[in-house]
Each structure stands twice: as C-alpha cells, then as structure tokens.
Coordinates of C-alpha atoms in Angstrom, one line a residue:
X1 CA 47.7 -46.2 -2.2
X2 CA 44.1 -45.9 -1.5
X3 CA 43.3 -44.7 2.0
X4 CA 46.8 -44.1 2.4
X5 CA 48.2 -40.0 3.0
X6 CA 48.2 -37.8 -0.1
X7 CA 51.7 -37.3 -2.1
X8 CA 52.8 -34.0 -1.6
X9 CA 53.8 -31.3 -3.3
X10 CA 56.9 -28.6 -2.7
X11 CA 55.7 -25.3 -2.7
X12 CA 58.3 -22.3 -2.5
X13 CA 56.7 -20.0 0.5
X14 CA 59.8 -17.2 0.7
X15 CA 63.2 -17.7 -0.2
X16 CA 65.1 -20.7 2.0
X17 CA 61.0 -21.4 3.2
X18 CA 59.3 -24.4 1.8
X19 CA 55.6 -25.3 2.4
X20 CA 54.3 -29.1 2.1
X21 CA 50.6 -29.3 0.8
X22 CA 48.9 -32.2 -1.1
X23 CA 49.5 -32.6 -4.1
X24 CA 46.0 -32.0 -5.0
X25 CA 45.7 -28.8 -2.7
X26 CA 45.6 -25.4 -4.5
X27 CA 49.0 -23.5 -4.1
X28 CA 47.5 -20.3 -2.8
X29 CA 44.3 -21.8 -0.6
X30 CA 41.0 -19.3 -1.0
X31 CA 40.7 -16.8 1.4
X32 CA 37.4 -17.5 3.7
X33 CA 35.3 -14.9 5.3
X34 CA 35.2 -11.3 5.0
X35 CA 39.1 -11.4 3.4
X36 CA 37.8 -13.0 -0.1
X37 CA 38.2 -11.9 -3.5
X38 CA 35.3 -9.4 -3.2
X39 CA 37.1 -7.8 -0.5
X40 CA 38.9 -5.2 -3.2
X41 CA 36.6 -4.3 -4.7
X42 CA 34.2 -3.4 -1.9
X43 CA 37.3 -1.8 -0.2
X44 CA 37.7 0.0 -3.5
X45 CA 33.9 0.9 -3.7
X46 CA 34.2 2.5 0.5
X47 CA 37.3 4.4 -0.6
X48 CA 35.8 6.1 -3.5
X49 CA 32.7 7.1 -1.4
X50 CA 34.3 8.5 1.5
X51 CA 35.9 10.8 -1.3
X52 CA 33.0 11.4 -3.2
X53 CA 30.6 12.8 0.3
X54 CA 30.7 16.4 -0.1
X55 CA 32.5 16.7 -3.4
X56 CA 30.0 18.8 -4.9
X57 CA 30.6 21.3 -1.8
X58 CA 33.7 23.3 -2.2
X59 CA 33.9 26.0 -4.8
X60 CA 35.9 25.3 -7.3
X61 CA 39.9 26.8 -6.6
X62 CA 42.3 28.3 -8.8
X63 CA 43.6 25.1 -10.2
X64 CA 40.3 23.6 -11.1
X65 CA 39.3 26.7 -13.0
X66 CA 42.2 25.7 -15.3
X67 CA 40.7 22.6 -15.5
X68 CA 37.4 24.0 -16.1
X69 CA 39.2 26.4 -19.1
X70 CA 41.2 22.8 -20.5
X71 CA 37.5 21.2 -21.0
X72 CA 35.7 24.1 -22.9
X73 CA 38.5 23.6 -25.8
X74 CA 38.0 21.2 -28.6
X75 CA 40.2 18.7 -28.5
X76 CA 42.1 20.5 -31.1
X77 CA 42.1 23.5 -29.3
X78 CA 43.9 21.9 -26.6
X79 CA 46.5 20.3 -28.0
X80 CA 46.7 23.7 -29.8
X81 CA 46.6 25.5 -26.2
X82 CA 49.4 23.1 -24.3
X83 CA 51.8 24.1 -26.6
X84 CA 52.3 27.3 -24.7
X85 CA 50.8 26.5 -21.0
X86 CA 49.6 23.6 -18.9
X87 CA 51.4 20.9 -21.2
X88 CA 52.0 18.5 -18.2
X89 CA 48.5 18.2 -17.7
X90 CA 47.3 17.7 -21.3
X91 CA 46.5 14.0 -20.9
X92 CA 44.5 14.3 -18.0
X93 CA 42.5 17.6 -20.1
X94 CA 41.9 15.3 -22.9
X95 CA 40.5 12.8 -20.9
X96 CA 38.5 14.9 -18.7
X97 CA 37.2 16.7 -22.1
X98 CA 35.6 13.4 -23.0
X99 CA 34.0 13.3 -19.7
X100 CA 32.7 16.6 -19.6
X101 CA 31.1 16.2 -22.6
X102 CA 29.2 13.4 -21.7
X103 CA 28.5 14.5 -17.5
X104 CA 29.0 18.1 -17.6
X105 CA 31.1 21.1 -15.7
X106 CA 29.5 20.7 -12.4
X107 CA 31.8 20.1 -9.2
X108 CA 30.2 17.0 -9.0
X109 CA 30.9 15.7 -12.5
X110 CA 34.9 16.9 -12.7
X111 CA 35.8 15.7 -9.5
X112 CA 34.3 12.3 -9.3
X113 CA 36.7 10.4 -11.7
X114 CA 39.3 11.6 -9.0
X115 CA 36.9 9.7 -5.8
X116 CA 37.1 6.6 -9.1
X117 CA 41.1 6.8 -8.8
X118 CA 41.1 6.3 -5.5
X119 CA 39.1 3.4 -5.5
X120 CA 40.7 1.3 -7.9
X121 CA 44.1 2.6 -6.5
X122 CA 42.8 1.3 -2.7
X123 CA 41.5 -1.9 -4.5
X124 CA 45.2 -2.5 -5.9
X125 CA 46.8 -1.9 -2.4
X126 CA 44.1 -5.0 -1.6
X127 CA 45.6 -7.0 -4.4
X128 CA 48.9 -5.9 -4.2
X129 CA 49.4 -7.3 -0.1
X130 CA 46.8 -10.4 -0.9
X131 CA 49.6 -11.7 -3.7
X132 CA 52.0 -11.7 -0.5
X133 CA 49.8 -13.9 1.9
X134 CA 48.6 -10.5 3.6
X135 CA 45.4 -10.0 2.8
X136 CA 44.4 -8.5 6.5
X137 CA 47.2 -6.4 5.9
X138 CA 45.7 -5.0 2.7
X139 CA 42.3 -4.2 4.0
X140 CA 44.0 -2.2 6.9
X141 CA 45.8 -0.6 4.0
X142 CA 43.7 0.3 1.8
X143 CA 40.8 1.7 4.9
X144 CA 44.0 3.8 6.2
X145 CA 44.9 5.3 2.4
X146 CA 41.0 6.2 2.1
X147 CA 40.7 8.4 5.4
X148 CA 44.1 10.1 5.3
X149 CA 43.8 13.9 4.6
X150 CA 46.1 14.0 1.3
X151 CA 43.8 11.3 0.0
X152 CA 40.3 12.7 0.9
X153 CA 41.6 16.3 -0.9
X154 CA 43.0 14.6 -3.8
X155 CA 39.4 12.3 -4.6
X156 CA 38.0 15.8 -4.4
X157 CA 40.0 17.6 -6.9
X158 CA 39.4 17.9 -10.9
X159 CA 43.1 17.5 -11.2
X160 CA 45.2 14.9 -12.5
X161 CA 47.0 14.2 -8.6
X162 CA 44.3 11.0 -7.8
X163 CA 44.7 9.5 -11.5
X164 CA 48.3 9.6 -10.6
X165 CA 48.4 8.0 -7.8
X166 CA 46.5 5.1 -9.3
X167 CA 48.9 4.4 -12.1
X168 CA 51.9 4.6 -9.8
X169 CA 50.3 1.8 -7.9
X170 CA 49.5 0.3 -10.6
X171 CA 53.4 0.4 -11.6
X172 CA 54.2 -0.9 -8.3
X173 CA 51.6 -3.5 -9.0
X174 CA 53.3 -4.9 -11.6
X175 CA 57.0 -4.3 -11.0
X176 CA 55.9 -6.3 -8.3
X177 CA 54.9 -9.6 -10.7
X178 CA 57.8 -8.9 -12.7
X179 CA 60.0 -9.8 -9.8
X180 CA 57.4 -12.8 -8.9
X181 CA 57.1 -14.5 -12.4
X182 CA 59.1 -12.6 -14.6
X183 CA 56.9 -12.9 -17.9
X184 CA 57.7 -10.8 -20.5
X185 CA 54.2 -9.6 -21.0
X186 CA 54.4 -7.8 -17.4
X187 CA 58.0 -6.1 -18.0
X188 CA 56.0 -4.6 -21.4
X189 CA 53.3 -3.5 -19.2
X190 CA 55.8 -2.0 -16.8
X191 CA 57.0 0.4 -19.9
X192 CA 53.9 1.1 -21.4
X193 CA 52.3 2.1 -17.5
X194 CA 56.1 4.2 -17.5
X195 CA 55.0 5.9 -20.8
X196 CA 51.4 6.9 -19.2
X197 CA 52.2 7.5 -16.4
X198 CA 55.0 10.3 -16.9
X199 CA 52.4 11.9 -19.3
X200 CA 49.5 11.8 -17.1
X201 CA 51.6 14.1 -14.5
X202 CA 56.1 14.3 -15.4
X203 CA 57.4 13.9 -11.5
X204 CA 55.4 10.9 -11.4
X205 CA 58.6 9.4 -13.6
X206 CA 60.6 9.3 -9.9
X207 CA 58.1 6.7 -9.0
X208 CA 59.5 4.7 -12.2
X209 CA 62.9 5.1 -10.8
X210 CA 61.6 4.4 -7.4
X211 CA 60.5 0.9 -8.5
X212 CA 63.7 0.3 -10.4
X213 CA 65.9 1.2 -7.6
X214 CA 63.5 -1.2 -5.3
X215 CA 64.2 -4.0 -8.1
X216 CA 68.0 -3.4 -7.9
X217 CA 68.1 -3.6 -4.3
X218 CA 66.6 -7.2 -4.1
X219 CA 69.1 -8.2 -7.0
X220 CA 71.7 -7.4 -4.5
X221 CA 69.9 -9.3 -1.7
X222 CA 69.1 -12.1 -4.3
X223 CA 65.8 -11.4 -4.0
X224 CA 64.9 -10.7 -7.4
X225 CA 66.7 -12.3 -11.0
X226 CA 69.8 -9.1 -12.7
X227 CA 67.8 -10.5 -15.8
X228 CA 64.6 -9.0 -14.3
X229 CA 66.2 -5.9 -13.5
X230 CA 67.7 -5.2 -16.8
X231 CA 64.9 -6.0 -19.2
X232 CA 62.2 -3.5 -16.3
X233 CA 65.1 -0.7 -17.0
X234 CA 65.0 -1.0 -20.4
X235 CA 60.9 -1.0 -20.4
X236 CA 60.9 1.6 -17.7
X237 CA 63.4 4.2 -19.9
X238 CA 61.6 3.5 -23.3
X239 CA 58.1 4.1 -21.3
X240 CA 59.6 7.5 -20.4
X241 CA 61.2 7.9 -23.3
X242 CA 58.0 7.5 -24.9
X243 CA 56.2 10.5 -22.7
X244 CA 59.1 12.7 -24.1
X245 CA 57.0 15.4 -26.2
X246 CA 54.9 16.0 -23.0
X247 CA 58.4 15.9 -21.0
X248 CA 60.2 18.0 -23.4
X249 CA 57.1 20.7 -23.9
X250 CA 56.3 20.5 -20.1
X251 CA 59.9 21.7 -19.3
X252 CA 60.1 24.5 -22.0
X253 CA 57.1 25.8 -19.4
X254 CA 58.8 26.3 -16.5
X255 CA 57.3 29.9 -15.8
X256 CA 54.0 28.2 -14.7
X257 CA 55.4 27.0 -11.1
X258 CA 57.3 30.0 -10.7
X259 CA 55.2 30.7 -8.0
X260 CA 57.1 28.2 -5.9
X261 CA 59.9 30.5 -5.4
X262 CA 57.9 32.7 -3.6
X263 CA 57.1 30.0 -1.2
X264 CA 59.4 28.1 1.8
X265 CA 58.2 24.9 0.0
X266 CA 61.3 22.8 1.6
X267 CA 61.1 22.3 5.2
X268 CA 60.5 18.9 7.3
X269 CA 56.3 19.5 7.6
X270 CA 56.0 20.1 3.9
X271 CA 58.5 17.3 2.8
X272 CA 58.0 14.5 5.8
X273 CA 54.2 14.7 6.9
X274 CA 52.3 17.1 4.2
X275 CA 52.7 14.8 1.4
X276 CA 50.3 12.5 3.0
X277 CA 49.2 14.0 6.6
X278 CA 47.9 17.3 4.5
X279 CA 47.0 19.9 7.5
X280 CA 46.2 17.5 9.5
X281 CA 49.0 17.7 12.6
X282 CA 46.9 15.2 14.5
X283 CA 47.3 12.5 11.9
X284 CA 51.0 13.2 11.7
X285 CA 51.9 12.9 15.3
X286 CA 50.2 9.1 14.8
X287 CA 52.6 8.7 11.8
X288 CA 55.0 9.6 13.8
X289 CA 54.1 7.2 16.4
X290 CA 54.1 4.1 14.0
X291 CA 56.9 4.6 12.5
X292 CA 58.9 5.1 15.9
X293 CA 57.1 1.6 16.7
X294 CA 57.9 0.4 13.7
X295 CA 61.4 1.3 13.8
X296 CA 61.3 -0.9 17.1
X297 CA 60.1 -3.6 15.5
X298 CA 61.7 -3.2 12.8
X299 CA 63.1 -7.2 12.3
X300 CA 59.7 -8.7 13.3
X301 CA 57.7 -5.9 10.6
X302 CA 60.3 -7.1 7.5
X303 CA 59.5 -10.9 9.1
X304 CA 55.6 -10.2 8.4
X305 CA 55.9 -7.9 5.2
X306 CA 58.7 -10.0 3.5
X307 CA 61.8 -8.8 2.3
X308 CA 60.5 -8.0 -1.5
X309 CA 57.4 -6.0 -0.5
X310 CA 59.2 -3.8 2.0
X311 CA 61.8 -3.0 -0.1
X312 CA 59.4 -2.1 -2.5
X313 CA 57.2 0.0 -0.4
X314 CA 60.3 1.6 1.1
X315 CA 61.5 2.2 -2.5
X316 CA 57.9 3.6 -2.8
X317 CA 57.5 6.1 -0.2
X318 CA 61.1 7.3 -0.1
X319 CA 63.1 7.9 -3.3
X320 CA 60.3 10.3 -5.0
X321 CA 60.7 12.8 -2.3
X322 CA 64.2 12.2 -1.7
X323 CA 64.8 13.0 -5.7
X324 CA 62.4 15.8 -5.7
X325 CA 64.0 17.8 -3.1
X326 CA 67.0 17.1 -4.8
X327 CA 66.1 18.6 -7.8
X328 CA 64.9 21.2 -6.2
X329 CA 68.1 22.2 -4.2
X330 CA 69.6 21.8 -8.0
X331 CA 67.1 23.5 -10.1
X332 CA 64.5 24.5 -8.6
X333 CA 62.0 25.8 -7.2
X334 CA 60.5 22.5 -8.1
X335 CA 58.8 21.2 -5.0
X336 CA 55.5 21.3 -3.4
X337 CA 54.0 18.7 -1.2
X338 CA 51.0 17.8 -3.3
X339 CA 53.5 16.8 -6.2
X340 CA 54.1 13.5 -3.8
X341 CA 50.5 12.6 -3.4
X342 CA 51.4 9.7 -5.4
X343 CA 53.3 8.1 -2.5
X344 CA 49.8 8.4 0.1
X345 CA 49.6 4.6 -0.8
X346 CA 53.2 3.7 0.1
X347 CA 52.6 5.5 3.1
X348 CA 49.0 3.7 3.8
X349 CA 51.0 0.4 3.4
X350 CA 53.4 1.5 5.6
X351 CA 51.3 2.2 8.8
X352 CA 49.3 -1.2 8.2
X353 CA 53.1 -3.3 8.5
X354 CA 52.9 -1.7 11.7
X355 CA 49.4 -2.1 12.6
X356 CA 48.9 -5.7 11.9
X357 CA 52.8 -6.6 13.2
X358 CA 51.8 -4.9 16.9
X359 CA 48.0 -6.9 16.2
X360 CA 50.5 -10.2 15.8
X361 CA 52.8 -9.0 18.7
X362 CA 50.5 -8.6 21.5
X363 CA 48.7 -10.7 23.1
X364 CA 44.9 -10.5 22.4
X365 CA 45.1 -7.9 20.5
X366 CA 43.0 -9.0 17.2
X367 CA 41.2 -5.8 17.6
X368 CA 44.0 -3.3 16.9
X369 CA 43.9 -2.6 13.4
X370 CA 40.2 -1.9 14.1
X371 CA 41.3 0.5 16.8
X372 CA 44.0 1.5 14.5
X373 CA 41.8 2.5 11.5
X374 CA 39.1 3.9 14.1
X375 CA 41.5 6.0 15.7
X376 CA 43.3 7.6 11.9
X377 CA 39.8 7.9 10.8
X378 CA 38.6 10.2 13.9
X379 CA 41.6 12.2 14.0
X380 CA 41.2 13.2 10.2
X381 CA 37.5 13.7 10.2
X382 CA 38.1 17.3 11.3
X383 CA 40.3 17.7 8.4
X384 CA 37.8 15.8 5.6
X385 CA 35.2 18.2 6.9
X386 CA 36.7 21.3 6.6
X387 CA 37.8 20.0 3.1
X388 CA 33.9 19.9 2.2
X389 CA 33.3 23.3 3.4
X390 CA 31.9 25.9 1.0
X391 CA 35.1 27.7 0.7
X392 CA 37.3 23.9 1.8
X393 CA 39.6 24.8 -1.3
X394 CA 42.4 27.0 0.2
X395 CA 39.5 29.3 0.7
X396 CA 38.3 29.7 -2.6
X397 CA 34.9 31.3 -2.8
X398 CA 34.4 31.4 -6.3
X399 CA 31.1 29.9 -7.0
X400 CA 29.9 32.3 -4.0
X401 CA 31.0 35.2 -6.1
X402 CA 29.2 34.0 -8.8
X403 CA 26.1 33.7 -7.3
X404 CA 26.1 36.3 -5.7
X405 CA 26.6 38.2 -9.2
X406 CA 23.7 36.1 -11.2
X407 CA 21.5 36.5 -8.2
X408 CA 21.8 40.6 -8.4
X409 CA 22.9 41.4 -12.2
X410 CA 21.1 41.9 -15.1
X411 CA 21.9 41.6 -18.9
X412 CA 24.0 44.2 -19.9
X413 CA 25.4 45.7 -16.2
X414 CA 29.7 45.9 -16.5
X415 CA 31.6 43.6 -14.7
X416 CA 35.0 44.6 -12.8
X417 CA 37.4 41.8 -11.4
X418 CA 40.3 43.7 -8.6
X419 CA 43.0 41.4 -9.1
X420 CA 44.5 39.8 -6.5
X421 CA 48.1 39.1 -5.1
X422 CA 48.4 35.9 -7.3
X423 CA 46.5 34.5 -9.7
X424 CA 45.2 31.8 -6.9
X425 CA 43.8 34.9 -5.0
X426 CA 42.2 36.9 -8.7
X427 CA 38.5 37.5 -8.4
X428 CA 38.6 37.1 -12.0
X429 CA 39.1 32.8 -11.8
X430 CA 35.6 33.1 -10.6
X431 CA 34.5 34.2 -14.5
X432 CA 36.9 31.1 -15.4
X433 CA 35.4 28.5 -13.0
X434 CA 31.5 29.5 -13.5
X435 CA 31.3 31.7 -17.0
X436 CA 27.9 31.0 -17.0
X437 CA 27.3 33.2 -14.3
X438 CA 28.5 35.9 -16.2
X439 CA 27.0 35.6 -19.0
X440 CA 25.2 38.7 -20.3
X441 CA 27.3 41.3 -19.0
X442 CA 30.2 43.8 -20.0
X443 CA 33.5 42.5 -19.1
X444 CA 34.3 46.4 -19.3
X445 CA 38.7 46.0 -18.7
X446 CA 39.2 42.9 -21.1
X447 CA 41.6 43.1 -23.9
X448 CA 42.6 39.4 -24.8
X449 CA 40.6 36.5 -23.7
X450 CA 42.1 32.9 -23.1
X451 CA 43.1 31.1 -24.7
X452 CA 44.5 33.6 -27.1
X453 CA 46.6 34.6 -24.7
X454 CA 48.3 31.9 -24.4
X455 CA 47.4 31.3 -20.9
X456 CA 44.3 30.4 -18.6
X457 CA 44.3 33.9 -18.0
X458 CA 42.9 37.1 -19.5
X459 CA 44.8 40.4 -20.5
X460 CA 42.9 43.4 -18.6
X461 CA 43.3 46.8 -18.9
X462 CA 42.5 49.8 -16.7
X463 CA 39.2 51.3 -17.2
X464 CA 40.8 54.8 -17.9
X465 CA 41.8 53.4 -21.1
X466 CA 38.4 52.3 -22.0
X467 CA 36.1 54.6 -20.7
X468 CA 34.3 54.9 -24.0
X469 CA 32.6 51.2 -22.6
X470 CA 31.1 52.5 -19.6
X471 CA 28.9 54.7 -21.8
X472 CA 25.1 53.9 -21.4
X473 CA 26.2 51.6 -18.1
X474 CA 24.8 52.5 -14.8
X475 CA 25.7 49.7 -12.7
X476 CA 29.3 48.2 -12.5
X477 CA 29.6 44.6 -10.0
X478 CA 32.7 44.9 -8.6
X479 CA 34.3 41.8 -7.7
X480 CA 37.8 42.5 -5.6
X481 CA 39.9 40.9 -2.4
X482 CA 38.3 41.8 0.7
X483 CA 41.5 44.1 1.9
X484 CA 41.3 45.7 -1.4
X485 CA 37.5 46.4 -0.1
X486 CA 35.2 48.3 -3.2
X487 CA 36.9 52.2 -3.4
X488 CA 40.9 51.2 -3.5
X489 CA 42.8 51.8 -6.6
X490 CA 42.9 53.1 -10.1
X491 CA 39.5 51.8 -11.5
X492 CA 37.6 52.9 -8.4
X493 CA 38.5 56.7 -8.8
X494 CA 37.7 56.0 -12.8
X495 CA 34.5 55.1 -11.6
X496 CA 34.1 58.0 -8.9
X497 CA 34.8 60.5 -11.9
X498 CA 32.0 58.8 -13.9
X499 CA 29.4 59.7 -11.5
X500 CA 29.5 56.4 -10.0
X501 CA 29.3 55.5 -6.1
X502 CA 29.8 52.4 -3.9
X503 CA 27.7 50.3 -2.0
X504 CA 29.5 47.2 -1.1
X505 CA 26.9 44.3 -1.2
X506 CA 28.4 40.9 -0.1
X507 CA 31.3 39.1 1.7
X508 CA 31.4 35.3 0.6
X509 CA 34.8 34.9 1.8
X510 CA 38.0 35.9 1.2
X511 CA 36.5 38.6 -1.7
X512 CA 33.7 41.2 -1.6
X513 CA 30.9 42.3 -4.0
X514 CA 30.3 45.7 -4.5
X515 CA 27.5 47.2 -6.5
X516 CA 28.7 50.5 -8.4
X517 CA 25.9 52.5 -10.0
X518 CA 24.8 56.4 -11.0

C-alpha cells in the first residue's frame, strides 16, 4: 500500500540468525567511508610498498644466487637443469625467467614481484574478512600481515616464499565460497589453485589439507554441506595430484635440504614465533600477549569472527606446522621456519580477531586497533631495517665482494674463491649472484661450471693441479671467509711458491679481499 511500510525480506545473517531488511534493500548494504571497496586494493598497494623500501639494498644471499643462476637458463635449459637440482622451485624459475628478461637481474627487478605477492595477498585478507561483515577487521589484518618481520623478509626475497603465500590465501579465499555458495565453478577453482599451488613451492600442499580439514570440521558442527566437503577433496587431491611430476622429481632431490640436519631446526622459537615473528623477539612477546587475551576472550572472539571463519583461520595457522614437524620427526630433516611463511596471513588474521574484539569490549576504545597496528609496526621497524641493511641477508656481502673486485681488477688478473663452511657461507656465490663483475678474469681453480654440474655450484680444483694457469698472471684476487683471512690453506702456499705475496685489501663483511701479486 502506498505510504504504507516496505514488505520485507528474510535474510540469513549466521546460522539460527535472521536479518529483516526491505525488500528493496541490498542484501549486503555498501560499506561507507574509508571501509569501501577501494579499501583492498589501497591496503594491497601500502603492503607491497612497505616491502618494496629498501629492496634494492641487501646483497643478494645464497638462495637468491640460485635464483639468479635459474634465470640465466633458457627455458629449455631449465627444465633441463630441474631434473637433477632445484625441481621444487621450477615454476617460480620459469616465471621469474619471463620477468627477467623483460626487467633485468637487478635486486630491484627479482625481488619486486615478491613486494606484488604481498599485496594482492594483503588485499585478499581485505576481501576475505569483508565477505564476513568484518571489513574493519580486514584492514587491521591486512596493516598487521604487512609490518610483521616474516612478511617484510619475504616481499624482499627473489624466491618463491611471497608467491606462496598469496596462492594459499587465495585457496583459503575460495574454500571459503565453496562453503558460502557451493558452486561448482569455485570447488574447480579450489583444485586447479591445489595443482599451482603445490608446484609453485610442495609443503604448501599442507595448506590444501589445512583447508580440507577446516571444511570437515564445520561439516561436523553443521556449518558447512558433507556434499561440499566431498566434491573440495576430490578437487583438492586431483589439484595435487596434478603437481605430481614436480612432487615426484622434487622428492627424488632430497640431498638439497640436507643441510637441515646440521641444524636444531625444531624447537618452540623456530616452530611457534619464527614462522611469522622472524628475529624479531619483541613482536613475539605481543603475539604472545594476544593470544593469551584472546584465549580469555575466547567465546566473545568466535562471537565476532564467526564460527566458519575461525575455524578456517585456525585450520590455517595450525595444521601446516603441526604436519610439518610431523614429518619431520618421521622423515626428516624436513623443517625450517621459513617453509611456513605461508601461514603469516592466518596469523595477521589472528591478532586482528583479538584486536577489534578488545576494540568492541572496552569501553571507548575505538582507537585500539590504531594503537594496536602503531604499536606491531614500531616494535618491528628495528627488524625491517636491519632487513634493508647492505649485508640484511643473513649477512651476505656478496655484491660488496664484487665491487670491490670490478672496482680493483683488470681484464685478465686470476680469480680465487676460499670456500666456505657451507655453500650459504662460499665466496664463490658472489661470481653466481653478480657474474658480471667477474667478467674478464681467470677463474684459475674451475673444472666444471653450472649447470653442467648438475648443480648451482661449480666443481673447483686446487691450484697445485693447475699451476700451468697461473703462467703469465701477476695478480691473483683472492676472495675467502674472514677467519680463513688471505694466507690459510693449500692454494695460499701454491701461491707463496709462485713468487706471490699477500696484501689483504678489503673487509665488506663476513669475507675479505686479498690482492695476490709478484
């Protein structure tokens, strides 16, 4: 009747909930203010620029030099390559190889597609909460996942670990719709994310299971169809099954983390904060604090979260690391913290429950997830900067040992690269990272260059088997670890009974530059 109250409609709000609107009222009203539609993608934009400052800072590390190595193949000579090292990262190289081409080799260029991940992955924690009538929540979420530590070294990185993330939220993401609407375009999309993202990086497969696990729980609290459940398992174990060449090839390589074994990788820093808190202690203790206050408030933070999307954050930030260690204690070594980078988000979703359920707690308190996003952000800058350091990456002072090298050398001087303890600490990843700065001298104790070995290093010789190449040479750089200093060890006294002497020349870092010459 005209003039008369609008018929309404019955909208479900949460399980036994209802909501009357009009019948001519939207069923989700439009955000107003800051909290609109924009709001991820600006979020998104803020998260990717705080990882981006100072990227182009750090020397390259260890790991990025593989990376560096990957992109120098043809695509050909990749896939060629993966077949005897690095096979779990081959989708990432590929892709990266594309980039390179078009942007280059420079810090810069390798790492910013990582600060990209970590936008689009903070702009899907913004859509993610927003779907659940919690779009405060996800700006607190995604401002929190863009200052913690793990995620400010990750957006740095020319790894695969940032990517990653981003397609596990992206899973989440859409498990999360499949549980909402149930379409079977979105359980397709849940296998073919599965099959990407086990090939982009295999551990990232227990985020698969994570989500299925989270699905199975709400079938038991009838959150969530057994229909649902079954056709996402299916999708999810085809997706993996479809990522099973880089699986299968990735686990004939098991040599390559070796290197964990020499390392106490399981203990309660590296599996409950380091994931996520990186070195920062400070930023763990306030972890620490929320989830002791959210433990408190446990009923009233499931009350404001809803039962689906805790479950499925829980799911999230738990059962990776939980199955991880697992496998380590069962066949290991298999674990290292940054291998659960891909729960940071969970984690950043986590603290903001908290956050905005103390914010609707206390009186006046509309300012605490300011405070709150203040207060991580302060206690990690100490942490993001020494992340942009010149030697931020565990120390690596590669690019300063090739500076220091194309700054003093000339065409035709030998080169000598000490080794190291590992090969995170060789000298010699400096000639991988920046080969450029090499270029035009005499690699004097090389026998096999990669990739013909089979591996992202070279095979090296001592110089007393080749002293035949030192003939018409009267300066030798000598590149070695600074406790090794310039006159320890086998090639040295080679060098002594060539008439050569030592003068050592620079200290970057952790390695020293010697200048041998007669």
């Amino acid at each position: 009747m005209a003039g008369g109250p609008a018929p309404c409609a019955v909208v479900p709000r949460r399980r036994g909930r209802t909501l009357s609107l009009p019948a001519d009222a939207p069923a989700t009203p439009r955000p107003r203010g800051l909290v609109s539609r924009a709001t991820g993608p600006l979020l998104g934009f803020v998260a990717a620029l705080v990882s981006t400052l100072g990227s182009w800072v750090p020397s390259y590390w260890s790991d990025e030099a593989a990376t560096v190595r990957a992109v120098s193949l043809t695509p050909a000579g990749l896939l060629a390559f993966v077949q005897h090292r690095d096979a779990v990262h081959v989708v990432y190289d590929l892709a990266l190889l594309g980039w390179s081409r078009l942007a280059g080799t420079s810090e810069f260029a390798l790492r910013f597609p990582s600060a990209v991940a970590v936008g689009a992955t903070a702009w899907m924690l913004v859509v993610l909460l927003r779907r659940h009538g919690l779009a405060s929540t996800g700006v607190v979420a995604a401002l929190l996942f863009a200052v913690l530590p793990r995620t400010t070294l990750i957006g740095t990185e020319a790894r695969s670990t940032a990517l990653t993330a981003a397609l596990v939220t992206a899973v989440v993401l859409v498990a999360d719709e499949a549980v909402r609407r149930g379409r079977l375009r979105t359980v397709v999309a849940f296998g073919v994310l599965a099959a990407v993202t086990t090939a982009v990086f295999v551990d990232a497969a227990l985020a698969v299971v994570a989500a299925l696990v989270a699905v199975a729980v709400l079938v038991v609290v009838r959150e969530a169809r057994l229909t649902t459940f079954l056709r996402l398992a299916v999708a999810g174990v085809v997706g993996v099954a479809a990522a099973a060449p880089v699986v299968f090839t990735a686990s004939g390589q098991r040599e390559q983390i070796a290197w964990l074994g020499t390392q106490s990788s399981v203990n309660p820093w590296t599996v409950l904060a380091e994931p996520w808190a990186e070195s920062s202690a400070g930023v763990a203790v306030l972890g620490a604090v929320a989830l002791v206050v959210g433990l408190v408030l446990l009923r009233r933070v499931v009350a404001v979260a809803g039962v689906r999307l805790m479950v499925l954050v829980a799911a999230w930030m738990l059962v990776p690391g939980a199955l991880l260690v697992a496998a380590d204690a069962v066949a290991g070594p298999l674990y290292t913290s940054r291998y659960l980078a891909f729960c940071v988000p969970a984690v950043a979703v986590g603290i903001a429950f908290v956050v905005t359920t103390v914010a609707g707690t206390v009186r006046r308190a509309r300012w605490v997830p300011v405070v709150a996003v203040l207060l991580v952000a302060t206690v990690a800058a100490p942490t993001w900067t020494a992340q942009r350091t010149p030697t931020g990456k565990a120390g690596a002072d590669l690019r300063q040992l090739a500076e220091v090298v194309a700054e003093r050398a000339e065409p035709g001087d030998a080169v000598v690269f000490v080794p190291g303890r590992s090969r995170a600490l060789d000298p010699r990843q400096s000639l991988a990272a920046y080969p450029e700065a090499y270029r035009g001298l005499v690699d004097v104790a090389l026998v096999l260059a990669f990739p013909a070995t089979g591996t992202f290093s070279d095979r090296t010789a001592p110089l007393a088997e080749h002293p035949d190449r030192l003939r018409g040479t009267d300066r030798v750089w000598w590149l070695a670890p600074a406790d090794r200093g310039c006159t320890v060890g086998a090639d040295a006294r080679t060098l002594r009974a060539l008439g050569f002497t030592a003068a050592e020349v620079a200290r970057p870092g952790r390695d020293v530059v010697c200048r041998w010459s007669r």
